[in-house]
Short mmCIF file of C-alpha atoms and ligand atoms in Angstrom, two decimals:
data_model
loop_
_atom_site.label_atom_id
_atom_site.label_comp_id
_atom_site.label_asym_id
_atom_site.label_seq_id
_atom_site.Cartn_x
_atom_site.Cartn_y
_atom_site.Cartn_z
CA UNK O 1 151.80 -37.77 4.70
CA UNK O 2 154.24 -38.82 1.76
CA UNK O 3 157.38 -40.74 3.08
CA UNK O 4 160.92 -38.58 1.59
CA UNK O 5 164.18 -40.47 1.55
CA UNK O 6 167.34 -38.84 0.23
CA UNK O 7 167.67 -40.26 -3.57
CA UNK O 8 169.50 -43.61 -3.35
CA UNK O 9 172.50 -44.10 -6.52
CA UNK O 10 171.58 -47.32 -7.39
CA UNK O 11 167.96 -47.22 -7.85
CA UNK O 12 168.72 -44.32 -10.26
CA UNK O 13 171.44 -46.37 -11.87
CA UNK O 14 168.46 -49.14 -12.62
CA UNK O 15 166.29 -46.30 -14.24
CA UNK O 16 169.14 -45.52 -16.44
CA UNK O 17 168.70 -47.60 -20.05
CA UNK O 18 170.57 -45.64 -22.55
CA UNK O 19 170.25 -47.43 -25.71
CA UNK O 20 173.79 -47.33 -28.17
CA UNK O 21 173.13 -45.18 -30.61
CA UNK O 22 172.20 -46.23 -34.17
CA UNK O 23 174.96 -44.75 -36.57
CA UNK O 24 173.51 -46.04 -39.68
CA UNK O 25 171.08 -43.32 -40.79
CA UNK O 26 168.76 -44.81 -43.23
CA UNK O 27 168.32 -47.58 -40.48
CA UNK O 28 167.80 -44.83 -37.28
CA UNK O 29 165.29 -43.27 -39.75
CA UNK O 30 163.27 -46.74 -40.63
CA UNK O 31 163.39 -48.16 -37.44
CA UNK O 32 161.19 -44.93 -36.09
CA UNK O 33 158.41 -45.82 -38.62
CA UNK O 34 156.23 -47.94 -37.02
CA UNK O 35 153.28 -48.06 -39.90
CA UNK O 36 153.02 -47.61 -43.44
CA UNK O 37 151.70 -43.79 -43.16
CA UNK O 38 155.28 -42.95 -40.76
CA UNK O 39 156.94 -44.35 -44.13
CA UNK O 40 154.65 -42.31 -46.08
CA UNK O 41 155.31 -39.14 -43.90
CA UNK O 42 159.23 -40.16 -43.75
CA UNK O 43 158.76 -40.61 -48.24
CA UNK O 44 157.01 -37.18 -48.47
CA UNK O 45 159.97 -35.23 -46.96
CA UNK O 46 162.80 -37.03 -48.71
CA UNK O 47 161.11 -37.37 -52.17
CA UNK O 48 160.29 -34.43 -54.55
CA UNK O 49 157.23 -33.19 -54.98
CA UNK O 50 156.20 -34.16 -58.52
CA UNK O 51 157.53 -37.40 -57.82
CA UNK O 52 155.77 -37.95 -54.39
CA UNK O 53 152.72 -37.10 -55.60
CA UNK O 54 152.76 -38.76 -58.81
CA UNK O 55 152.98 -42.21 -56.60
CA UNK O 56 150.68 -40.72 -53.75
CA UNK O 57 147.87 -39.48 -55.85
CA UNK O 58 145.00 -40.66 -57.53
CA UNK O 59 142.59 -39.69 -60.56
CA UNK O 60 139.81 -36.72 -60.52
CA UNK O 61 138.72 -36.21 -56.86
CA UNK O 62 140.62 -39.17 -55.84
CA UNK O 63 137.50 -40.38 -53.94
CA UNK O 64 138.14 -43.74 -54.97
CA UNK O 65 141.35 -43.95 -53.24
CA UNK O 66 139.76 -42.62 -49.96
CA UNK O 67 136.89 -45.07 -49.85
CA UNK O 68 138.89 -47.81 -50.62
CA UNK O 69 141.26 -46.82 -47.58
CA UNK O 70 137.85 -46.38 -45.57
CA UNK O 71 136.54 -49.41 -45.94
CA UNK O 72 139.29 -50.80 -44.69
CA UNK O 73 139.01 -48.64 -41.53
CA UNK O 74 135.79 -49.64 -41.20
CA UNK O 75 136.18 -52.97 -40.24
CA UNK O 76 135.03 -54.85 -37.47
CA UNK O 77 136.63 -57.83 -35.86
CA UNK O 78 134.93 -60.62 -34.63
CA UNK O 79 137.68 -62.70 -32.20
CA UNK O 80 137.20 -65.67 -30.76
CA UNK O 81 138.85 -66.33 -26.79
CA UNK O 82 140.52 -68.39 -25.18
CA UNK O 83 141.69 -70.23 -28.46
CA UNK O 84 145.22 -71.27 -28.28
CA UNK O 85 147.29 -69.57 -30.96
CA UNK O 86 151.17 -69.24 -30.57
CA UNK O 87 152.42 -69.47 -33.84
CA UNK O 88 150.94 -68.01 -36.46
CA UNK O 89 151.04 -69.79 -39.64
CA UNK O 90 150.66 -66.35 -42.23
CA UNK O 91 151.95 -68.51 -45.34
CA UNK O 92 149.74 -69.63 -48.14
CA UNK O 93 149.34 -71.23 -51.75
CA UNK O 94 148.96 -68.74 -54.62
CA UNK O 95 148.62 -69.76 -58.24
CA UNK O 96 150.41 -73.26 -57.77
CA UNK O 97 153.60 -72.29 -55.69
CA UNK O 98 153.84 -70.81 -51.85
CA UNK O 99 153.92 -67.61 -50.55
CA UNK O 100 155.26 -66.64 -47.38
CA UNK O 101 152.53 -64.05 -46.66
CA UNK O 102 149.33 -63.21 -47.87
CA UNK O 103 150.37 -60.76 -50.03
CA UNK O 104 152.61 -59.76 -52.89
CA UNK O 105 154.27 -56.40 -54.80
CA UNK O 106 151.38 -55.11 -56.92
CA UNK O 107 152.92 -53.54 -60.45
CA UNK O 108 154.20 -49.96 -60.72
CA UNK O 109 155.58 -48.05 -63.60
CA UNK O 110 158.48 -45.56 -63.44
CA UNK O 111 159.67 -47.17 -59.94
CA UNK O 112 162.84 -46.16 -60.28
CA UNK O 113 161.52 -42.35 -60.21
CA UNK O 114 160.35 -42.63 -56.76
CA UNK O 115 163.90 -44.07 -55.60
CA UNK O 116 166.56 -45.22 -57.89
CA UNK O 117 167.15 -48.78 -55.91
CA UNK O 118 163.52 -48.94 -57.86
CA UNK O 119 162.03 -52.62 -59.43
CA UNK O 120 165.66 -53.96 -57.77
CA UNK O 121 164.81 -53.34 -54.20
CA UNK O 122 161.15 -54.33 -54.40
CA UNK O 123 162.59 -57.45 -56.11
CA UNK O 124 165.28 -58.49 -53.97
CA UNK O 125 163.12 -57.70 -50.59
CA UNK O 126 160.13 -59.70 -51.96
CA UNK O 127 163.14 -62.53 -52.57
CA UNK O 128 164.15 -62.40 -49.31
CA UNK O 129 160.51 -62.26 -47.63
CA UNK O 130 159.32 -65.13 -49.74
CA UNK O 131 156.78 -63.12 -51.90
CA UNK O 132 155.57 -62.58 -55.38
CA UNK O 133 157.20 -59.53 -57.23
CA UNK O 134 155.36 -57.69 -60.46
CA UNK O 135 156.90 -56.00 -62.92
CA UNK O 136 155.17 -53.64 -64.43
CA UNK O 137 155.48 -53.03 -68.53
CA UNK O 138 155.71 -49.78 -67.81
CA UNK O 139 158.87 -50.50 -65.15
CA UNK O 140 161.88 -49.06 -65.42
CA UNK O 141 164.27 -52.29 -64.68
CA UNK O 142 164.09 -55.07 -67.73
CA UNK O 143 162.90 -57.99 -67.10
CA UNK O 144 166.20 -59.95 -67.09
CA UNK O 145 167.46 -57.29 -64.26
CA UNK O 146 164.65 -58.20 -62.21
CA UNK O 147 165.33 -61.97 -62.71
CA UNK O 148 168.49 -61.33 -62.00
CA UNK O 149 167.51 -59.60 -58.45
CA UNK O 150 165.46 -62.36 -57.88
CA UNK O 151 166.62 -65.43 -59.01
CA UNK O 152 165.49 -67.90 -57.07
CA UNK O 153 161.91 -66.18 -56.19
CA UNK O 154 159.18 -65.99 -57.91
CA UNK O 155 158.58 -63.22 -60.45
CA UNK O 156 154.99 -62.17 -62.03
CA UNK O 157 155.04 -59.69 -64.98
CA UNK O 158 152.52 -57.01 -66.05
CA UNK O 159 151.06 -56.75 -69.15
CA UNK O 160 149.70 -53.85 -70.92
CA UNK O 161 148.20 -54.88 -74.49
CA UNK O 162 149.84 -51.78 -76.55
CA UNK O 163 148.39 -50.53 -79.63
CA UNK O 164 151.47 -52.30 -81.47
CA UNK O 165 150.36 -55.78 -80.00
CA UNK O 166 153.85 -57.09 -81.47
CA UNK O 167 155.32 -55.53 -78.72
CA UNK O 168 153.17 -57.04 -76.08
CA UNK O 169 153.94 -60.21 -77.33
CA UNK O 170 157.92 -59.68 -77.58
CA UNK O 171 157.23 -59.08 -73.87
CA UNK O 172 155.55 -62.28 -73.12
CA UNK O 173 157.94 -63.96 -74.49
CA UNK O 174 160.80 -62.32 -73.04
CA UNK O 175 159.50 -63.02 -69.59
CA UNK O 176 158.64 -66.47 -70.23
CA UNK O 177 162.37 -67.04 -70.96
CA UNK O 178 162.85 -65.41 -67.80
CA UNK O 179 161.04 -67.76 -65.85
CA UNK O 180 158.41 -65.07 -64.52
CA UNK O 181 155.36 -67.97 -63.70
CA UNK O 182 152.54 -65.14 -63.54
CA UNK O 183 151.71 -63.13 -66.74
CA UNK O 184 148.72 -60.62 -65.06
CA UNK O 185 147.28 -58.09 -68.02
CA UNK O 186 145.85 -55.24 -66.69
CA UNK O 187 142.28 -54.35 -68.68
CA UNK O 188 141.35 -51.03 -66.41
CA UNK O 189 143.26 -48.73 -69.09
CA UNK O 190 141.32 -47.70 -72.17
CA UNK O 191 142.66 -44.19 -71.72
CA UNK O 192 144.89 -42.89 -69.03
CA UNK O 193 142.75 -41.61 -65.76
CA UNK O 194 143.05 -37.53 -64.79
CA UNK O 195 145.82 -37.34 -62.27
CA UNK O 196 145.23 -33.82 -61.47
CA UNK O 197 147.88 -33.38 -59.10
CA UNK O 198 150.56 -34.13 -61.83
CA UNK O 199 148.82 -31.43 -63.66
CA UNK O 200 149.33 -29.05 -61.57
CA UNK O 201 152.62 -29.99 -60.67
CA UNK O 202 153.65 -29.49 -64.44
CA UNK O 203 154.86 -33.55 -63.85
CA UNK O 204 156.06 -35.16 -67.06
CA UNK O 205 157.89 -38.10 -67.69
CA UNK O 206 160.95 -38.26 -68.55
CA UNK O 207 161.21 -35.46 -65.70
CA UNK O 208 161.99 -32.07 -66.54
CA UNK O 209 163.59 -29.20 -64.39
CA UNK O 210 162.06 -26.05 -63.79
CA UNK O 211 162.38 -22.85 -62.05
CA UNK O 212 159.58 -24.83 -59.47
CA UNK O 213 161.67 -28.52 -59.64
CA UNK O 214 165.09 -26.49 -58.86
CA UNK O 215 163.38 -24.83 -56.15
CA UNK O 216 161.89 -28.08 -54.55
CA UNK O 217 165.50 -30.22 -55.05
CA UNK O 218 167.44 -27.58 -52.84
CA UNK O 219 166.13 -29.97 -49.71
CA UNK O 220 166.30 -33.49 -51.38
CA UNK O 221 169.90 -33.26 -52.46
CA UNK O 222 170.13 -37.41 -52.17
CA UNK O 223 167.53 -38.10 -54.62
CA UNK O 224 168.86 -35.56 -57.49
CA UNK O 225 172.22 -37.05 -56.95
CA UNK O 226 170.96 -40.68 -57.14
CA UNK O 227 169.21 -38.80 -60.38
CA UNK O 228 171.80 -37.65 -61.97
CA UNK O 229 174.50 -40.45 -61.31
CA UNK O 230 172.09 -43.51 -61.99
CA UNK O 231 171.76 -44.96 -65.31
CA UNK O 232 168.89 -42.90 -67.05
CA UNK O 233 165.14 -43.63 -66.18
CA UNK O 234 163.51 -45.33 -68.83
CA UNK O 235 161.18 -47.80 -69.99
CA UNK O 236 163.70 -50.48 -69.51
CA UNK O 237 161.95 -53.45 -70.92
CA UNK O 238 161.06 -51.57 -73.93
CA UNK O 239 164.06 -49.75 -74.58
CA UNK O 240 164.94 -51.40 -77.25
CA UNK O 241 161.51 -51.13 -79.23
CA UNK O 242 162.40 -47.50 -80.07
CA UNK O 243 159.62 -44.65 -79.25
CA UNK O 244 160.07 -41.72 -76.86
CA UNK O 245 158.88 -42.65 -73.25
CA UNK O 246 155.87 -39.80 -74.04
CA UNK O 247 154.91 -42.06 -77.27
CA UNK O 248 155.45 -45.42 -75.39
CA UNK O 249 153.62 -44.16 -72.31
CA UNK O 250 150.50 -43.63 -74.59
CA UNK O 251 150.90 -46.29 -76.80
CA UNK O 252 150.43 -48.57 -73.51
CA UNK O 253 146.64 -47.31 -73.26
CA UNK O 254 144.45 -48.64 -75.66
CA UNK O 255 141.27 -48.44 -75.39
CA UNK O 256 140.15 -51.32 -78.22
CA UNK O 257 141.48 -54.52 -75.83
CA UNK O 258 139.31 -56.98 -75.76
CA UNK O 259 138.35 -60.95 -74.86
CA UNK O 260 140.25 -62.07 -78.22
CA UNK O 261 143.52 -60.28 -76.84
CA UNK O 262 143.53 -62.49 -73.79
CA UNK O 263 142.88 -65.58 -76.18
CA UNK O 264 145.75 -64.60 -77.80
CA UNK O 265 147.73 -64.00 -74.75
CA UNK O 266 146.59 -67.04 -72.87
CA UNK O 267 147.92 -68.84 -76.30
CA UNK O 268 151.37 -67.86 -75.83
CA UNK O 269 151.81 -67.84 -71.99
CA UNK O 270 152.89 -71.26 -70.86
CA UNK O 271 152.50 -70.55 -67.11
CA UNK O 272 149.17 -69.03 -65.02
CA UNK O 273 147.54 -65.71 -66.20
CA UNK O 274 145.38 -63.54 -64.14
CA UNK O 275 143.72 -60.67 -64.89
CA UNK O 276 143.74 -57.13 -63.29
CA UNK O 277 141.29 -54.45 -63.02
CA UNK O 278 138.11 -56.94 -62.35
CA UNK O 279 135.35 -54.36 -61.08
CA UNK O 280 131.85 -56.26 -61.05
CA UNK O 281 130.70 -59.75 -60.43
CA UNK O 282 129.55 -60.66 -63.96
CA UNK O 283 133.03 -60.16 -65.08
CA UNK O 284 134.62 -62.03 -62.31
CA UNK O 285 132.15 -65.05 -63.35
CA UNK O 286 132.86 -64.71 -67.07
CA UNK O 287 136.59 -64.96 -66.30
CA UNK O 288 136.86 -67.35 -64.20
CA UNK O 289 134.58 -69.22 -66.77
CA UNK O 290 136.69 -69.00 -69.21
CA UNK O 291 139.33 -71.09 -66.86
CA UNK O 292 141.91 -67.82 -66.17
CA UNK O 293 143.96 -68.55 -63.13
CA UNK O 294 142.96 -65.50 -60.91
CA UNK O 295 141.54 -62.39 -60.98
CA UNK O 296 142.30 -58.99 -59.34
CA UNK O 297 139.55 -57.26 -58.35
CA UNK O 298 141.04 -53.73 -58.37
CA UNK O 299 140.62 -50.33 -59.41
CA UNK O 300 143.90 -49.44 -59.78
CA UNK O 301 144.68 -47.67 -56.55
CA UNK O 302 142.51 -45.26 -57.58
CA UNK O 303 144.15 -43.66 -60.49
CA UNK O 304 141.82 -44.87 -63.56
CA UNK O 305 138.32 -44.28 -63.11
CA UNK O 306 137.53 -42.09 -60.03
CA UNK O 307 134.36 -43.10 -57.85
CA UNK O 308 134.97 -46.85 -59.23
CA UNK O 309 133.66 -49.33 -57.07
CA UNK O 310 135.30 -50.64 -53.86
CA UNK O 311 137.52 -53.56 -54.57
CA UNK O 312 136.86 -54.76 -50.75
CA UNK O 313 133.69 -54.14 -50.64
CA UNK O 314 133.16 -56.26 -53.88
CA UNK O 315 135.27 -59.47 -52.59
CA UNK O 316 132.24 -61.15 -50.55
CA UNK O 317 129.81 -60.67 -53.50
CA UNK O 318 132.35 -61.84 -56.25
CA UNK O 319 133.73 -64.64 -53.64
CA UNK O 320 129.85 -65.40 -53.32
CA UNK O 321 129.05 -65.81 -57.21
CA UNK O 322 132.36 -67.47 -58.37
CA UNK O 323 133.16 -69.77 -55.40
CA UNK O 324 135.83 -70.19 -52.48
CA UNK O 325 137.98 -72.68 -55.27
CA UNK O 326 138.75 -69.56 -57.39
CA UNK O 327 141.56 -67.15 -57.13
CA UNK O 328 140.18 -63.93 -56.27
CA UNK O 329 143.10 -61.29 -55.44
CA UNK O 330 142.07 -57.67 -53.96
CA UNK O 331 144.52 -54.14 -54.26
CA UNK O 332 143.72 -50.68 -53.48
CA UNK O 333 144.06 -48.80 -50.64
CA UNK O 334 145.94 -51.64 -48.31
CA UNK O 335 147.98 -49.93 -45.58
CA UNK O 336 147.68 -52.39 -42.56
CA UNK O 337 148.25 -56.01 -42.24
CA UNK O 338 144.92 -55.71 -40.72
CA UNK O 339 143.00 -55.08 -43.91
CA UNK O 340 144.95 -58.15 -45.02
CA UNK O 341 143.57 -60.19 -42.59
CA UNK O 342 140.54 -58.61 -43.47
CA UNK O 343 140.46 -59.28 -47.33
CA UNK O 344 141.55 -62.83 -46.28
CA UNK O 345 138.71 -63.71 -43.79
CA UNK O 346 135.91 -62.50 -46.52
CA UNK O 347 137.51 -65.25 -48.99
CA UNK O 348 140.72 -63.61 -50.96
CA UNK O 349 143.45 -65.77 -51.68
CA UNK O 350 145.46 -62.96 -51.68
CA UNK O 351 146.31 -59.17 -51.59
CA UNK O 352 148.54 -57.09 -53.49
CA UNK O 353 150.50 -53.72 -52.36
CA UNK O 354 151.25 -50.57 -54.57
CA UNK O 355 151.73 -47.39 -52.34
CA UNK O 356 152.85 -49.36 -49.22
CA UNK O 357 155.61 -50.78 -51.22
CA UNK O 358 156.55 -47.22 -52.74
CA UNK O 359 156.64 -45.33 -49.41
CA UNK O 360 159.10 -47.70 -47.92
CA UNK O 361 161.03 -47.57 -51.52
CA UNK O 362 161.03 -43.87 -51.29
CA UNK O 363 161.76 -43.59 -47.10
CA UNK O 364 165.27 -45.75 -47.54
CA UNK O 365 165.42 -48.17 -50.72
CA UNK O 366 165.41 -51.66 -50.64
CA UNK O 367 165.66 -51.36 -46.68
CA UNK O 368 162.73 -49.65 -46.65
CA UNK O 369 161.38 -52.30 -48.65
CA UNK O 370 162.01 -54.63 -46.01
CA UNK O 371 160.73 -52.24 -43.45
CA UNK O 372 157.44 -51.97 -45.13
CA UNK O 373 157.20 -55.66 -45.71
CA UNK O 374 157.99 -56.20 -41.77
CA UNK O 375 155.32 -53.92 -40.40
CA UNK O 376 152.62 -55.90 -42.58
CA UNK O 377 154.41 -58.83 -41.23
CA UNK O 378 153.57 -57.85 -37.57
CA UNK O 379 150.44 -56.31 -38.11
CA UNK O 380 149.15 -59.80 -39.98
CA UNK O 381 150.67 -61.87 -37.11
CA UNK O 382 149.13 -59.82 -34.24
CA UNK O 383 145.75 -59.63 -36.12
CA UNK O 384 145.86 -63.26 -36.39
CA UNK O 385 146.90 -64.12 -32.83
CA UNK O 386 144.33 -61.28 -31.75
CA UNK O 387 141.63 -62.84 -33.28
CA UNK O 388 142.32 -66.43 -32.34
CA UNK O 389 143.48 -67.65 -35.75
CA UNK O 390 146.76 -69.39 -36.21
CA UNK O 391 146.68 -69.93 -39.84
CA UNK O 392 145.13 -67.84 -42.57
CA UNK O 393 142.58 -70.87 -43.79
CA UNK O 394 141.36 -70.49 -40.39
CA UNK O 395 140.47 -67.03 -41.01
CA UNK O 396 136.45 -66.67 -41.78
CA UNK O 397 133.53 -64.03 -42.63
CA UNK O 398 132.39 -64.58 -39.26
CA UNK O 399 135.64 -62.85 -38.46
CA UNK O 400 134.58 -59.46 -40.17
CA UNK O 401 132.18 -56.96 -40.46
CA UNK O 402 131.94 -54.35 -42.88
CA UNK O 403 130.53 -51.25 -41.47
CA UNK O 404 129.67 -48.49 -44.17
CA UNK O 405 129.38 -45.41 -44.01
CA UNK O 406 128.66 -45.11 -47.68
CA UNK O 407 125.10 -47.05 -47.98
CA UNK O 408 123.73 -47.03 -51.46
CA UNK O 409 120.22 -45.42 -51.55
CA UNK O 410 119.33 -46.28 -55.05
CA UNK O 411 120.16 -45.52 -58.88
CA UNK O 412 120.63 -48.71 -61.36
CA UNK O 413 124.57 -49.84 -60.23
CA UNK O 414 124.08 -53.10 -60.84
CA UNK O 415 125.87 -54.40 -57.84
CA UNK O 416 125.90 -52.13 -55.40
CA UNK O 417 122.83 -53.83 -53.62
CA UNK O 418 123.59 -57.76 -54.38
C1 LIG T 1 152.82 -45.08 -58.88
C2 LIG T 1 151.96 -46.21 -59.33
C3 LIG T 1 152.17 -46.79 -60.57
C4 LIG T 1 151.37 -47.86 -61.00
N1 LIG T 1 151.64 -48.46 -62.20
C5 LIG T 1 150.92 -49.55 -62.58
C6 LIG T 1 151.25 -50.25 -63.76
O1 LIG T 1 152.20 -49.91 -64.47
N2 LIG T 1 150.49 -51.34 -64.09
C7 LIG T 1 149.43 -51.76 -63.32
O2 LIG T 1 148.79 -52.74 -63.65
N3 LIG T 1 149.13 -51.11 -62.17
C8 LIG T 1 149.84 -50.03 -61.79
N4 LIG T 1 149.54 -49.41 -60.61
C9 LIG T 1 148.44 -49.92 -59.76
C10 LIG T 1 148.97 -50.96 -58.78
O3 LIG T 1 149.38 -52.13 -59.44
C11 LIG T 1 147.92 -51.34 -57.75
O4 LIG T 1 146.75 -51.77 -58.41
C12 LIG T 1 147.56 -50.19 -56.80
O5 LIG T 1 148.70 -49.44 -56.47
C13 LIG T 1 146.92 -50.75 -55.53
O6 LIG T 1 146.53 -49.73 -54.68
P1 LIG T 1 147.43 -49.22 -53.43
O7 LIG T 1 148.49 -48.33 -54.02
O8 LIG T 1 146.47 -48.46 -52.60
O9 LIG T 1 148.01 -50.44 -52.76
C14 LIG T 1 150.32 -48.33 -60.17
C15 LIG T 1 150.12 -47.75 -58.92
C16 LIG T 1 150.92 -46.70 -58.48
C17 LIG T 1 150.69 -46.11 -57.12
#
């Protein structure tokens, strides 16, 4: 038989734990996103289509995006118990200087189109977190802006070689008077991958409105009137080197680059250079032979060549061949602190984020900046203490295991089976 009793007042005064309500909207909104794909989902519905899915989507099939992102889900963790751990240590040394975190803002171009706080919000939260910022050539805040949104911090800049090398260099040289102390020079862009889904979406940039843009604005009134009441999206660092964005866009693809452009580079940059878009182990070796700073093994979120090879999946082998001394950075398809942790324990020295960074710029500006940064934050920290780490040198291969689902069954990929 249950026991009744009348209610009693005050144990249904205890229950009662109504929170104040949050007036600030942007904040209400980011506090409810508790991982980088509620961002995403929050991104998607406040962000117009062509421009979502310019930042969301990937080249041809976009397998390569998926399996990177896979990978990553197919992780295993290894802890150790009853280790004592905490605090967690999650800062580290990256080219010469600290970082705060394992990770830093990977380069975009045309930031600002996604949300017009743009390059100023990713640099100013990346300030305030104590991590790296890239600017991409292609951005669409100068470099001095960016310096000037992150003073103090420390600024990297991206380098496309363009067919007119002269302006590369003015570039170079404009961020080494800006006190950037990372020049990284992307080399996965001989020609510009298929992004289908821009395609189809009739995306160009500059923008342009059509019967199908007017039509997809009526429910994103915020970001047409940041649009229209912003200064105009542009190449900014290269605004002044004349060109249409169309011509500058494909004058930033050039498929002749070579190992004499980054002797020539590496001749005018006084501080480190790494290089981006590293994809087998032979050219990690050859690069790091040649005495660059760091590499980026990367295949540029997916949006160059499709099916490329896994960036994770490729850190233990190139880790393997060029030593745990080297700096050996991995991007594409990071959406968890976990897979941090992950890239960490199988010998990266550090991580970069693209789309992360973008959904939080597109679900609330530089506070969503901030938000993105804090889930990784949490995610890296409870991985850590989960596993029994409490600082990321302690972090080993022992800690991971890669399960695949993809196993290689043959053909002549030459490192698919090392
Ligand atoms: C919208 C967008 C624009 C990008 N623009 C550049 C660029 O201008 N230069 C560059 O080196 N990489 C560029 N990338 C690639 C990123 O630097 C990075 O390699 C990639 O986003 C990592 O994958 P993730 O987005 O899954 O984190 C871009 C990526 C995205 C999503």
């Amino acid at each position: 038989m249950v026991q009744r009793q009348l209610p009693k007042v005050n144990e249904l005064l205890e229950l009662m734990r109504f929170k104040k309500p949050e007036l600030d909207a942007r904040k209400r909104r980011l506090d409810a996103a508790l991982t980088i794909a509620d961002l995403r989902t929050i991104a998607k519905r406040r962000t117009p289509k062509a421009a979502f899915d310019y930042t969301d989507g990937a080249a041809e099939g976009e397998f390569s995006l998926g399996r990177a992102r896979r990978a990553f889900e197919d992780v295993e963790f290894h802890p150790d118990i009853l280790r004592p751990a905490a605090d967690v240590d999650t800062s580290c040394e990256i080219l010469g200087a600290p970082s705060a975190l394992p990770f830093g803002i990977a380069p975009t171009g045309f930031t600002r189109l996604m949300q017009t706080e743009g390059e100023t919000a990713g640099a100013s939260a990346a300030a305030a977190a104590g991590i790296p910022f890239t600017l991409s050539t292609l951005g669409t805040t100068s470099i001095e802006d960016v310096k000037a949104a992150n003073p103090v911090g420390r600024n990297w800049f991206q380098l496309y070689v363009m067919r007119q090398r002269e302006i590369s260099y003015g570039l170079v040289e404009r961020a080494a008077r800006a006190g950037f102390d990372t020049l990284m020079f992307t080399v996965d862009t001989p020609i510009a991958g298929a992004r289908l889904r821009d395609k189809r979406n009739g995306f160009s940039i500059p923008p342009q409105l059509t019967v199908g843009t007017i039509v997809n604005a009526i429910p994103r009134p915020w970001w047409w009137i940041d649009f229209l009441t912003t200064p105009k999206l542009e190449f900014a660092s290269l605004s002044t080197t004349g060109g249409t964005v169309g011509e500058l866009l494909n004058a930033a693809m050039d498929p002749t680059i070579g190992y004499d452009d980054l002797d020539i580079i590496r001749g005018m940059w006084p501080g480190k250079i790494v290089v981006k878009g590293v994809q087998n182990v032979q050219d990690a070796a050859r690069l790091v032979d040649l005495g660059v700073d760091g590499i980026v093994l990367s295949n540029h979120g997916g949006r160059q060549l499709d099916r490329a090879p896994i960036p994770f999946h490729l850190l233990p082998k190139v880790v393997r061949e060029v030593g745990k001394d080297a700096t050996v950075m991995v991007d594409t398809g990071i959406m968890n602190g976990a897979d941090i942790v992950a890239s960490v324990a199988l010998g990266a020295t550090f991580t970069l984020i693209g789309r992360a960074y973008l959904y939080g710029l597109m679900a609330g500006g530089r506070q969503g900046v901030d938000r993105t940064i804090a889930i990784l934050r949490s995610e890296i920290e409870r991985t850590m203490t989960l596993l029994g780490v409490s600082s990321l040198a302690e972090l080993e291969p022992r800690h991971v295991t890669q399960l695949t689902r993809l196993v290689p069954v043959g053909g002549q990929g030459q490192d698919a089976r090392v």
